[in-house]
Each structure stands twice: as structure tokens, then as C-alpha cells.
Amino acid sequence: MARGKLEEAIEELLLAVDRPGDFCAHGRLLAPMPVLEAKGAGALSFPVPEAQVQALIAVAERAPYGKGPATVVDPNVRDCRQIDAAHIRLAGAGWRDTFGRVLTAAADGLGCPLDRLDAQLYKLLIYEPGGFFVSHRDTEKADGMVATLSISLPVAGTGGEIVVRHRGRERTIDMTAAEPSELAFAAFYADCEHEVRPVTEGYRLSLVFSLCLRAGDTDTPRTAPDYAQQVDRLAKRLAAWRRGSDGVEKLAWVLEHEYSEAGLSFDALKNRDAALARILAAAAGRADCALHAAILHLEEWGAASYSGGFADWGWDGSEVDDAEMEEVEDYRQWLDGWVGPDGDRPPFGEIDLSPEERLPHGALDGVEPDEQHVEGATGNEGATVARTYRRAALVLWPESRTLTVVANSGIDTAVAWVAEQLDWSGEDTDERIRALTAGLIDIWPAGRDDFDESDAPGRASMLRLLCDTRDERSAARFLRDVIVARYDGSENEALAAVLGMLGPPGGEYFLLDMIGAHLRRRPAAMLGLLWRLDEAHRAAADSDWDVVLRETVRAVLEALPAALPPEPEKDVPWRASRRPTRFSETAVYHLFALAWRLGLPDAAAAAAGAVAAEPRIVPPERSLPAVLAKLHAEEGAAGSAAFERLWRHAAVSLLARSAEPPLPPGDWTIAANDGCGCEHCDRLRDFCKDPTARTARFPLRKDLRAHLHQIIDGQQLDIEHVTERRGRPFTLVCTKTRASHKRRLAEYAEDVSCMQGLIEAAPDGEQAADRAPQLAALRAAVTASDVDAGE
């Protein structure tokens, strides 16, 4: 989408801001102190002791102030003392560098050209306890004076702040400097109104300089910047853009200076960047827009060309400094490293940026990339150049669109941002958070996609957020519109908490919907959720939840036969290749333990029959013995019909396979298919059928050896094969093994262990007598294994 007229108008206004700086600048630094001597008081130590302060006061005079054309001394207006520059000597090996750092910071902050700025020492001011200077403006003390610079020297004291005002804005500057090597400084334009607040304790000593632009320099403004008109016009344009941005969701203004992600902040912006940030901040606030700084990343790829010809490239296509990109074939542009005007770092993550959203037009044209890498040619693909650019930007969007903008980075990022808003204070917090949570549900990825789990962390976080806000209406809507469609079980802990908040009536309808949607696809997750709910509410003896869970588990038991997929049709290849979802041991245990705890014996018995009819879903030789051992610990469960049915199914399956120890092979015959019918497969088949042959040798070229490898491995034949690399062609040496028998012996040992477990977890009560034959057979099989092991 092309940049629209509103965006062009905003760009034009911002490009017109060609003056950097602000009405004042201030800071502090630790640096070498000057050698400072005052006539009649001697050289000062730092921090200046009180005795030296008194010596200064003794040679100082009362400081006057200008009243119209006159100069007046009035302690009710200005209570301080001064020593004229003619009686002050400033020197010292490190002072030139120290003062240069202060002057540079002042020039940058005020937006004055450092190379044209002179500093002339005016006075040393001494403020005693209670000393002050009421609000006033400085008179021009030297030709070309544009500003005043005040540097506080290290001395014990508090108070004495400088307050600077300009066109409705005010800055209060702490001027205390108590450390031996500490200086505090403030610089402000001469047309600014300012005052010195009373010193509350101790003293304040200040060196005052006049900052002057050299004579003849008429192209630089000599008053404090006034951006009021630009702010007014920009606020109107932004408000119009907010109401109808024509699809442009945000604007990113590329800054002139370079900033690292760690060092990026509104306070660290330089020169014109700082001025633009102030104007944008003021205009954005009035236009109901959000403003942040961020790092803009641009990556672009294209075919490589090289003036020296491809023959001069490295064989591996390694990086070449003068490689050029013929044209950009693809690119990606995004923002991250966010920081707000107040210094906070919101969790916005990576947010994509479209070309029409980047201002000013052509901001990155001709800019050298931060990184360039050349990928060598491979196959039919030519060499490519990848370039990376990183720049800082000021980013704007309508405040009302924040949620949508942040969600572009991922719905989980949007949830994290909304969760942060809970820390806000104010009467409208609850209403605002509820509106945001409702907005999250509106923009949540819709539908069900088993391959798209990008919102999985966000679902759990959203559920926790809904619990924290106690927003039952949004919680019920989120369960209905999102969880039912996109559930995968990772949300169970948070989901149980939300259901606890909603209570039994709302929980029952949701759980029944979930059974229909997810029991067959995610049985372990669904049963884990029901188990978690039962554990929580059983501990609280909540009878209402008992009713809900009983009906829910009854629905699960009744739906179980349909949830267990039937045997795939062998004559339909795509169906036969599908593997059914298995019920884990934990899921089966949860199902029947819940049935027993909630008093559903008949439904549980029917479900046990369904499980027994589908051994692929719940393997009776392994899963059921482990489940029965745990169920046996449930009081009274071992006497239920369901338990007996599952136990009998497991016992019959194990006895059918391992009632007797497996016999060792009588010869070296291996069952094998015919292979592809080639002469080499026929030879391999004959070798497998030979009851006495142990080794066969196949001198074959590489592709034929690979063919036999595939036949041996594909049929899982008990044959080891190695290539003997002597002569031509090499020889494939095949040796028969007892691998299948060893696997069967290991399986038999596990079967016997499971039989022992079934003996220990045998049914009791009325079911015990019916299971006596199987129990006797299991004991006999275990005894037979002991005898075989002894032999």
C-alpha cells in the first residue's frame, strides 16, 4: 500500500523541524577539579571546607540584580554574594578537559553549535543558608550571549535548586555537589525565566559563565527553541491520521544518530533526534497516540554480482567485501528493543514494519549496511548477498490500536502486555483491563489447527490473567471461543483455576463440549484436567462440583467406545497407515479411578469392555498391569466389575504369549520374503532358508550392496552385514544372528514381571473366585520362568 496524503503531511512537518535542543540542559559528572584561586581568599580545596567558604564571603560583595535600567541590591529579591571574574583564576592540568565535557553537554542539550560557542566566566556566586534568587530573566552580559551556564562546586549543603521555565514548561534541577570530584551543571537560554530556591543547609558555590555565539553568526537562533506551532500542527495531523490512517497502522521515524539497544532511551537522544522526540511526545499526547523508541531491523537478500568476476571468488562463496546486490529479491523489516518515554521497557517483542510505515522517505537510501554476508552458489542457485541494517526509530500508533499492534508480535506478547497493565492504579483500571481482555479474545487466532501451536503459551497466560482480573464474562467467552477449539492440554493448570472461578454451572457445559471436541484427539490431556478438578474440589468437599464431575465422567465413559478408533481397513492404504491415539497408563488410571471415586461402576464396566476390545489403544501386556497396580490401591476398586474385566484381559493376553519360556531356535533358518525377485534377492532368500549356513558373501558393486542392505533392514532380518573392502568389487559379508530370540527373551522377562504384578493386584471380593483359574495359570507361568532360569 502506498504512503497516503496524511503520512506525507506528517513527514513534511517533521522534516521542517531543523533546530535541535531544548530550553535547558543539565547533568553531573565526576572529573578532575580545577585549581581555583580567589583574590584575598587563596586556593580552594574540594569539597570546600567552611573556613574557606567564610574566607570567600569575606572578600565577596552583595550580588545585585537588574531592575529596569538600574542595578539594585535587595536581599528580599536576591540573597547571595559574588566575586567578579577579574578576581578569579581557573587553571589545572585536567580542567580544560573537564570543562570541555561540560560545555559539550550544554551545547548538545541546548542545540547550539559547539564549534561556534564561547564560554566567558562571569562570577563566582556564594549562597549561604537561606540564600535565594527570585524568578527572573538574565540580561545580556556580553556580546552574542545566548545562554547561562552554572557549575556547582563540591561543598556541603542542601537546597538551592534551579527552576527554569519556558512557555508553560518547567524543569527543576538539583545543583548539590558533595563528592570531592563531583560537579553539577545547568545551562539555559537567556530568555528563560528561572529562580534559585533557598539553600536549606550549608552553602552552594557556583561558577557562572555567559555562553556566547561568535559575532557575525546570524544563522543560529539566539533564544530558546519554541516548538509550539509545530506541536499544534502535528497534533492535528496525527489526530486526522488516527481517525483515518488508510490501513497504515503505525509510523516509524528513523533517527539520524546511531544508538545501541541497551543505550536507547528518550533521555539519551541527541540534537535533532531529541527535538523530534519532544515534539512528537507533545503532539502524540494531544492526538491520543502512543509513542515509543525502538530498534529498526532491515534484512534484505538478492543475487550477488562481483566486478572481478566469479573466478576470483572463494571456492566456498565466503564473504567478499566488494560484492554487490543486483537487486533486492526479498526482505524483512521489524522493530524490537522497545522503550517508553518514561524509560519503561514494555514486552512488545518483534513487530513487523511495512515499507509505507517507515519515515522519512528514503531514510536508509545509501546507508552502509551493518553486516553483509555472501552465500556461495549451490546447485542451480547462484550466489546471494544478505545485508542487515539496524537503526533507532521513534514509533507512533493510535493508542486505541495498541493491542492490535502488539498482537502482531504474537498473541502471547499481547497477553503479557495486558497483564502488565494490572500494575496501573486508578479508578478506571478494572474497566480498562476488562476492555483489553475482551479485545484479546476478539483478535485471538481462530479455528483449530493441530500444526499451529503458536498461541499455546498465550492461552495459559490468558487464563491466568482472567483469574487475576476475576473477569467471569470474558473467561466464559474465552473458554467457549478459544479453548474448545484450540486446547492441547498445556493449559490444564490455569484452566482448572478458571473453572474454579466460574463455578459448577458454567464448568459443566464447557466440560461436556470439551469431551466431544477432544476426548478422541487428546484423551490424556482431557482426563488429566478432570483429575485435577476432582483433586481440587474433593479436598474442599464441594458437593456441587461432585455432581458436575460425576456427570462429566459418566459422559466420558459412555463416549469411550466411540473415542477408541476401530481397526483400520487393511485394503485402504491411507487408513491402514494411520496410527490410533493411544491412551497413556496415566490416562487409563485417571479414567477408572475417577469412575470409582464418583460412584459409576456400571459405566466403568462398560468402558472396561471397550478398552479390552481395542488392545492397540491400551496394550494389555504392559499398560494394563501398571494401571491395575495403581487402581488396586484405591479403596474398594479391586472388587469392581471394571477392575475384574481389565485384570482378566491383561492376564489372558500375557498367558497367551508367555505361559511357557520361549524355546531356543533349532537351526539357523530365517523367515524371509522373496524380495524384488532379482538374482541377488533370490540368493539372499536361499541363504536365509539354509538351516546350517551362518555366513554368506556377496561380491557386488555399491548400488547392489545398498539394495541388499535395504532388503535386510526393511524385513528386519536377523543378519549383520559389513562391507569387506578388498578386491573389486567389494564384498558384502552377511552373518546370521540370534537377535530375534534375544528380543523375545527380553520380552518374556518383562511379561513374567507383569504377571507377578497381576498376581499381587488380583481382584478381591466377589470377583476373586471367578479369577482363580487365571491366577493359578499366572503363578504356574512365573514358576516355570524360575525353573527355566535355574536350568
PDB file of N, CA and C in Angstrom, residues 102-175:
ATOM      1  N   VAL A 102      31.723  19.478  30.056  1.00  0.00           N
ATOM      2  CA  VAL A 102      30.526  20.213  30.491  1.00  0.00           C
ATOM      3  C   VAL A 102      29.980  21.063  29.345  1.00  0.00           C
ATOM      4  N   LEU A 103      30.870  21.758  28.641  1.00  0.00           N
ATOM      5  CA  LEU A 103      30.428  22.647  27.567  1.00  0.00           C
ATOM      6  C   LEU A 103      29.807  21.848  26.419  1.00  0.00           C
ATOM      7  N   THR A 104      30.367  20.676  26.121  1.00  0.00           N
ATOM      8  CA  THR A 104      29.800  19.828  25.066  1.00  0.00           C
ATOM      9  C   THR A 104      28.391  19.386  25.417  1.00  0.00           C
ATOM     10  N   ALA A 105      28.198  18.943  26.684  1.00  0.00           N
ATOM     11  CA  ALA A 105      26.869  18.513  27.116  1.00  0.00           C
ATOM     12  C   ALA A 105      25.874  19.666  27.062  1.00  0.00           C
ATOM     13  N   ALA A 106      26.329  20.866  27.444  1.00  0.00           N
ATOM     14  CA  ALA A 106      25.441  22.029  27.415  1.00  0.00           C
ATOM     15  C   ALA A 106      25.072  22.384  25.974  1.00  0.00           C
ATOM     16  N   ALA A 107      26.058  22.369  25.086  1.00  0.00           N
ATOM     17  CA  ALA A 107      25.784  22.705  23.678  1.00  0.00           C
ATOM     18  C   ALA A 107      24.832  21.697  23.051  1.00  0.00           C
ATOM     19  N   ASP A 108      25.076  20.407  23.305  1.00  0.00           N
ATOM     20  CA  ASP A 108      24.189  19.383  22.747  1.00  0.00           C
ATOM     21  C   ASP A 108      22.775  19.551  23.276  1.00  0.00           C
ATOM     22  N   GLY A 109      22.642  19.778  24.583  1.00  0.00           N
ATOM     23  CA  GLY A 109      21.313  19.891  25.175  1.00  0.00           C
ATOM     24  C   GLY A 109      20.553  21.108  24.703  1.00  0.00           C
ATOM     25  N   LEU A 110      21.295  22.214  24.480  1.00  0.00           N
ATOM     26  CA  LEU A 110      20.636  23.446  24.032  1.00  0.00           C
ATOM     27  C   LEU A 110      20.468  23.496  22.526  1.00  0.00           C
ATOM     28  N   GLY A 111      21.204  22.628  21.813  1.00  0.00           N
ATOM     29  CA  GLY A 111      21.146  22.658  20.358  1.00  0.00           C
ATOM     30  C   GLY A 111      21.985  23.757  19.757  1.00  0.00           C
ATOM     31  N   CYS A 112      23.042  24.153  20.450  1.00  0.00           N
ATOM     32  CA  CYS A 112      23.941  25.190  19.932  1.00  0.00           C
ATOM     33  C   CYS A 112      25.155  24.541  19.272  1.00  0.00           C
ATOM     34  N   PRO A 113      25.669  25.103  18.214  1.00  0.00           N
ATOM     35  CA  PRO A 113      26.864  24.536  17.574  1.00  0.00           C
ATOM     36  C   PRO A 113      28.085  24.732  18.468  1.00  0.00           C
ATOM     37  N   LEU A 114      28.690  23.655  18.884  1.00  0.00           N
ATOM     38  CA  LEU A 114      29.807  23.723  19.822  1.00  0.00           C
ATOM     39  C   LEU A 114      30.985  24.498  19.235  1.00  0.00           C
ATOM     40  N   ASP A 115      31.215  24.345  17.940  1.00  0.00           N
ATOM     41  CA  ASP A 115      32.382  24.991  17.340  1.00  0.00           C
ATOM     42  C   ASP A 115      32.226  26.509  17.241  1.00  0.00           C
ATOM     43  N   ARG A 116      31.012  27.033  17.494  1.00  0.00           N
ATOM     44  CA  ARG A 116      30.796  28.483  17.437  1.00  0.00           C
ATOM     45  C   ARG A 116      30.494  29.065  18.816  1.00  0.00           C
ATOM     46  N   LEU A 117      30.580  28.236  19.859  1.00  0.00           N
ATOM     47  CA  LEU A 117      30.144  28.653  21.191  1.00  0.00           C
ATOM     48  C   LEU A 117      31.351  28.993  22.056  1.00  0.00           C
ATOM     49  N   ASP A 118      31.320  30.159  22.680  1.00  0.00           N
ATOM     50  CA  ASP A 118      32.351  30.581  23.633  1.00  0.00           C
ATOM     51  C   ASP A 118      31.738  30.676  25.022  1.00  0.00           C
ATOM     52  N   ALA A 119      32.536  30.361  26.042  1.00  0.00           N
ATOM     53  CA  ALA A 119      32.092  30.468  27.435  1.00  0.00           C
ATOM     54  C   ALA A 119      32.955  31.507  28.140  1.00  0.00           C
ATOM     55  N   GLN A 120      32.334  32.537  28.694  1.00  0.00           N
ATOM     56  CA  GLN A 120      33.051  33.601  29.395  1.00  0.00           C
ATOM     57  C   GLN A 120      32.676  33.571  30.870  1.00  0.00           C
ATOM     58  N   LEU A 121      33.690  33.409  31.735  1.00  0.00           N
ATOM     59  CA  LEU A 121      33.423  33.387  33.166  1.00  0.00           C
ATOM     60  C   LEU A 121      32.865  34.739  33.599  1.00  0.00           C
ATOM     61  N   TYR A 122      31.765  34.705  34.359  1.00  0.00           N
ATOM     62  CA  TYR A 122      31.088  35.930  34.766  1.00  0.00           C
ATOM     63  C   TYR A 122      31.297  36.205  36.256  1.00  0.00           C
ATOM     64  N   LYS A 123      30.930  35.271  37.103  1.00  0.00           N
ATOM     65  CA  LYS A 123      31.026  35.465  38.554  1.00  0.00           C
ATOM     66  C   LYS A 123      31.239  34.125  39.257  1.00  0.00           C
ATOM     67  N   LEU A 124      31.704  34.185  40.469  1.00  0.00           N
ATOM     68  CA  LEU A 124      31.600  33.088  41.431  1.00  0.00           C
ATOM     69  C   LEU A 124      30.532  33.508  42.431  1.00  0.00           C
ATOM     70  N   LEU A 125      29.454  32.743  42.535  1.00  0.00           N
ATOM     71  CA  LEU A 125      28.338  33.075  43.430  1.00  0.00           C
ATOM     72  C   LEU A 125      28.410  32.217  44.674  1.00  0.00           C
ATOM     73  N   ILE A 126      28.101  32.845  45.815  1.00  0.00           N
ATOM     74  CA  ILE A 126      28.132  32.153  47.109  1.00  0.00           C
ATOM     75  C   ILE A 126      26.758  32.318  47.743  1.00  0.00           C
ATOM     76  N   TYR A 127      26.056  31.192  47.911  1.00  0.00           N
ATOM     77  CA  TYR A 127      24.753  31.199  48.577  1.00  0.00           C
ATOM     78  C   TYR A 127      24.930  30.630  49.977  1.00  0.00           C
ATOM     79  N   GLU A 128      24.597  31.442  50.981  1.00  0.00           N
ATOM     80  CA  GLU A 128      24.649  30.997  52.371  1.00  0.00           C
ATOM     81  C   GLU A 128      23.305  30.371  52.735  1.00  0.00           C
ATOM     82  N   PRO A 129      23.192  29.790  53.954  1.00  0.00           N
ATOM     83  CA  PRO A 129      21.899  29.218  54.358  1.00  0.00           C
ATOM     84  C   PRO A 129      20.780  30.265  54.215  1.00  0.00           C
ATOM     85  N   GLY A 130      19.711  29.876  53.536  1.00  0.00           N
ATOM     86  CA  GLY A 130      18.599  30.788  53.290  1.00  0.00           C
ATOM     87  C   GLY A 130      18.765  31.605  52.034  1.00  0.00           C
ATOM     88  N   GLY A 131      19.928  31.566  51.387  1.00  0.00           N
ATOM     89  CA  GLY A 131      20.155  32.353  50.185  1.00  0.00           C
ATOM     90  C   GLY A 131      19.289  31.893  49.021  1.00  0.00           C
ATOM     91  N   PHE A 132      18.884  32.838  48.165  1.00  0.00           N
ATOM     92  CA  PHE A 132      17.970  32.518  47.069  1.00  0.00           C
ATOM     93  C   PHE A 132      18.026  33.622  46.034  1.00  0.00           C
ATOM     94  N   PHE A 133      17.289  33.436  44.931  1.00  0.00           N
ATOM     95  CA  PHE A 133      17.112  34.470  43.905  1.00  0.00           C
ATOM     96  C   PHE A 133      15.736  34.213  43.303  1.00  0.00           C
ATOM     97  N   VAL A 134      14.863  35.239  43.385  1.00  0.00           N
ATOM     98  CA  VAL A 134      13.504  35.061  42.893  1.00  0.00           C
ATOM     99  C   VAL A 134      13.512  34.901  41.374  1.00  0.00           C
ATOM    100  N   SER A 135      12.354  34.541  40.848  1.00  0.00           N
ATOM    101  CA  SER A 135      12.237  34.291  39.413  1.00  0.00           C
ATOM    102  C   SER A 135      12.588  35.544  38.615  1.00  0.00           C
ATOM    103  N   HIS A 136      13.411  35.369  37.561  1.00  0.00           N
ATOM    104  CA  HIS A 136      13.889  36.495  36.769  1.00  0.00           C
ATOM    105  C   HIS A 136      14.404  35.992  35.428  1.00  0.00           C
ATOM    106  N   ARG A 137      14.773  36.903  34.571  1.00  0.00           N
ATOM    107  CA  ARG A 137      15.452  36.579  33.317  1.00  0.00           C
ATOM    108  C   ARG A 137      16.805  37.280  33.316  1.00  0.00           C
ATOM    109  N   ASP A 138      17.803  36.595  32.756  1.00  0.00           N
ATOM    110  CA  ASP A 138      19.134  37.190  32.718  1.00  0.00           C
ATOM    111  C   ASP A 138      19.203  38.276  31.659  1.00  0.00           C
ATOM    112  N   THR A 139      19.957  39.333  31.987  1.00  0.00           N
ATOM    113  CA  THR A 139      20.239  40.356  30.988  1.00  0.00           C
ATOM    114  C   THR A 139      21.468  39.936  30.200  1.00  0.00           C
ATOM    115  N   GLU A 140      21.612  40.487  29.002  1.00  0.00           N
ATOM    116  CA  GLU A 140      22.756  40.147  28.173  1.00  0.00           C
ATOM    117  C   GLU A 140      24.011  40.760  28.777  1.00  0.00           C
ATOM    118  N   LYS A 141      24.940  39.898  29.193  1.00  0.00           N
ATOM    119  CA  LYS A 141      26.142  40.339  29.901  1.00  0.00           C
ATOM    120  C   LYS A 141      27.336  40.467  28.974  1.00  0.00           C
ATOM    121  N   ALA A 142      27.215  39.945  27.733  1.00  0.00           N
ATOM    122  CA  ALA A 142      28.314  40.012  26.777  1.00  0.00           C
ATOM    123  C   ALA A 142      27.720  39.968  25.374  1.00  0.00           C
ATOM    124  N   ASP A 143      28.481  40.447  24.409  1.00  0.00           N
ATOM    125  CA  ASP A 143      28.022  40.430  23.030  1.00  0.00           C
ATOM    126  C   ASP A 143      27.781  38.996  22.571  1.00  0.00           C
ATOM    127  N   GLY A 144      26.648  38.784  21.938  1.00  0.00           N
ATOM    128  CA  GLY A 144      26.327  37.460  21.406  1.00  0.00           C
ATOM    129  C   GLY A 144      25.891  36.457  22.460  1.00  0.00           C
ATOM    130  N   MET A 145      25.597  36.892  23.686  1.00  0.00           N
ATOM    131  CA  MET A 145      25.206  35.949  24.740  1.00  0.00           C
ATOM    132  C   MET A 145      23.867  35.308  24.397  1.00  0.00           C
ATOM    133  N   VAL A 146      23.830  33.968  24.484  1.00  0.00           N
ATOM    134  CA  VAL A 146      22.596  33.242  24.205  1.00  0.00           C
ATOM    135  C   VAL A 146      22.092  32.465  25.412  1.00  0.00           C
ATOM    136  N   ALA A 147      22.996  32.153  26.344  1.00  0.00           N
ATOM    137  CA  ALA A 147      22.579  31.301  27.460  1.00  0.00           C
ATOM    138  C   ALA A 147      23.499  31.511  28.651  1.00  0.00           C
ATOM    139  N   THR A 148      23.074  30.967  29.778  1.00  0.00           N
ATOM    140  CA  THR A 148      23.850  30.986  31.026  1.00  0.00           C
ATOM    141  C   THR A 148      24.213  29.570  31.395  1.00  0.00           C
ATOM    142  N   LEU A 149      25.466  29.376  31.844  1.00  0.00           N
ATOM    143  CA  LEU A 149      25.923  28.080  32.336  1.00  0.00           C
ATOM    144  C   LEU A 149      26.334  28.247  33.784  1.00  0.00           C
ATOM    145  N   SER A 150      25.722  27.447  34.666  1.00  0.00           N
ATOM    146  CA  SER A 150      26.045  27.479  36.093  1.00  0.00           C
ATOM    147  C   SER A 150      26.634  26.136  36.489  1.00  0.00           C
ATOM    148  N   ILE A 151      27.842  26.157  37.114  1.00  0.00           N
ATOM    149  CA  ILE A 151      28.512  24.927  37.556  1.00  0.00           C
ATOM    150  C   ILE A 151      28.665  24.986  39.067  1.00  0.00           C
ATOM    151  N   SER A 152      28.039  24.040  39.775  1.00  0.00           N
ATOM    152  CA  SER A 152      28.141  23.968  41.230  1.00  0.00           C
ATOM    153  C   SER A 152      29.404  23.227  41.626  1.00  0.00           C
ATOM    154  N   LEU A 153      30.177  23.827  42.544  1.00  0.00           N
ATOM    155  CA  LEU A 153      31.401  23.216  43.053  1.00  0.00           C
ATOM    156  C   LEU A 153      31.091  22.346  44.261  1.00  0.00           C
ATOM    157  N   PRO A 154      31.947  21.362  44.553  1.00  0.00           N
ATOM    158  CA  PRO A 154      31.693  20.482  45.693  1.00  0.00           C
ATOM    159  C   PRO A 154      31.759  21.245  47.019  1.00  0.00           C
ATOM    160  N   VAL A 155      30.649  21.232  47.746  1.00  0.00           N
ATOM    161  CA  VAL A 155      30.568  21.850  49.062  1.00  0.00           C
ATOM    162  C   VAL A 155      29.373  21.243  49.791  1.00  0.00           C
ATOM    163  N   ALA A 156      29.450  21.130  51.097  1.00  0.00           N
ATOM    164  CA  ALA A 156      28.350  20.561  51.870  1.00  0.00           C
ATOM    165  C   ALA A 156      27.169  21.517  51.859  1.00  0.00           C
ATOM    166  N   GLY A 157      25.974  20.966  51.546  1.00  0.00           N
ATOM    167  CA  GLY A 157      24.789  21.799  51.559  1.00  0.00           C
ATOM    168  C   GLY A 157      23.622  21.115  50.885  1.00  0.00           C
ATOM    169  N   THR A 158      22.431  21.606  51.179  1.00  0.00           N
ATOM    170  CA  THR A 158      21.222  21.104  50.530  1.00  0.00           C
ATOM    171  C   THR A 158      20.379  22.285  50.101  1.00  0.00           C
ATOM    172  N   GLY A 159      19.427  22.002  49.174  1.00  0.00           N
ATOM    173  CA  GLY A 159      18.588  23.063  48.641  1.00  0.00           C
ATOM    174  C   GLY A 159      19.312  23.792  47.525  1.00  0.00           C
ATOM    175  N   GLY A 160      18.825  24.983  47.199  1.00  0.00           N
ATOM    176  CA  GLY A 160      19.444  25.776  46.148  1.00  0.00           C
ATOM    177  C   GLY A 160      19.168  25.263  44.747  1.00  0.00           C
ATOM    178  N   GLU A 161      18.043  24.553  44.556  1.00  0.00           N
ATOM    179  CA  GLU A 161      17.718  24.064  43.214  1.00  0.00           C
ATOM    180  C   GLU A 161      17.450  25.229  42.258  1.00  0.00           C
ATOM    181  N   ILE A 162      17.803  25.016  40.999  1.00  0.00           N
ATOM    182  CA  ILE A 162      17.459  25.991  39.954  1.00  0.00           C
ATOM    183  C   ILE A 162      16.189  25.513  39.271  1.00  0.00           C
ATOM    184  N   VAL A 163      15.197  26.402  39.162  1.00  0.00           N
ATOM    185  CA  VAL A 163      13.944  26.107  38.470  1.00  0.00           C
ATOM    186  C   VAL A 163      13.901  26.960  37.210  1.00  0.00           C
ATOM    187  N   VAL A 164      13.819  26.309  36.050  1.00  0.00           N
ATOM    188  CA  VAL A 164      13.828  27.008  34.767  1.00  0.00           C
ATOM    189  C   VAL A 164      12.464  26.828  34.109  1.00  0.00           C
ATOM    190  N   ARG A 165      11.899  27.928  33.573  1.00  0.00           N
ATOM    191  CA  ARG A 165      10.581  27.880  32.938  1.00  0.00           C
ATOM    192  C   ARG A 165      10.650  28.493  31.551  1.00  0.00           C
ATOM    193  N   HIS A 166       9.875  27.880  30.649  1.00  0.00           N
ATOM    194  CA  HIS A 166       9.820  28.425  29.283  1.00  0.00           C
ATOM    195  C   HIS A 166       8.518  27.981  28.628  1.00  0.00           C
ATOM    196  N   ARG A 167       7.653  28.922  28.317  1.00  0.00           N
ATOM    197  CA  ARG A 167       6.399  28.688  27.602  1.00  0.00           C
ATOM    198  C   ARG A 167       5.594  27.531  28.198  1.00  0.00           C
ATOM    199  N   GLY A 168       5.340  27.634  29.484  1.00  0.00           N
ATOM    200  CA  GLY A 168       4.500  26.658  30.162  1.00  0.00           C
ATOM    201  C   GLY A 168       5.215  25.398  30.617  1.00  0.00           C
ATOM    202  N   ARG A 169       6.473  25.223  30.261  1.00  0.00           N
ATOM    203  CA  ARG A 169       7.242  24.062  30.710  1.00  0.00           C
ATOM    204  C   ARG A 169       8.166  24.464  31.844  1.00  0.00           C
ATOM    205  N   GLU A 170       8.437  23.522  32.727  1.00  0.00           N
ATOM    206  CA  GLU A 170       9.255  23.826  33.904  1.00  0.00           C
ATOM    207  C   GLU A 170      10.196  22.662  34.184  1.00  0.00           C
ATOM    208  N   ARG A 171      11.431  22.979  34.547  1.00  0.00           N
ATOM    209  CA  ARG A 171      12.417  21.968  34.885  1.00  0.00           C
ATOM    210  C   ARG A 171      13.066  22.369  36.210  1.00  0.00           C
ATOM    211  N   THR A 172      13.058  21.461  37.203  1.00  0.00           N
ATOM    212  CA  THR A 172      13.718  21.695  38.494  1.00  0.00           C
ATOM    213  C   THR A 172      15.010  20.902  38.528  1.00  0.00           C
ATOM    214  N   ILE A 173      16.144  21.582  38.781  1.00  0.00           N
ATOM    215  CA  ILE A 173      17.463  20.966  38.653  1.00  0.00           C
ATOM    216  C   ILE A 173      18.156  20.975  39.999  1.00  0.00           C
ATOM    217  N   ASP A 174      18.521  19.788  40.476  1.00  0.00           N
ATOM    218  CA  ASP A 174      19.254  19.642  41.732  1.00  0.00           C
ATOM    219  C   ASP A 174      20.711  20.029  41.489  1.00  0.00           C
ATOM    220  N   MET A 175      21.202  21.016  42.202  1.00  0.00           N
ATOM    221  CA  MET A 175      22.563  21.514  41.976  1.00  0.00           C
ATOM    222  C   MET A 175      23.524  21.142  43.095  1.00  0.00           C
TER     223      MET A 175
END
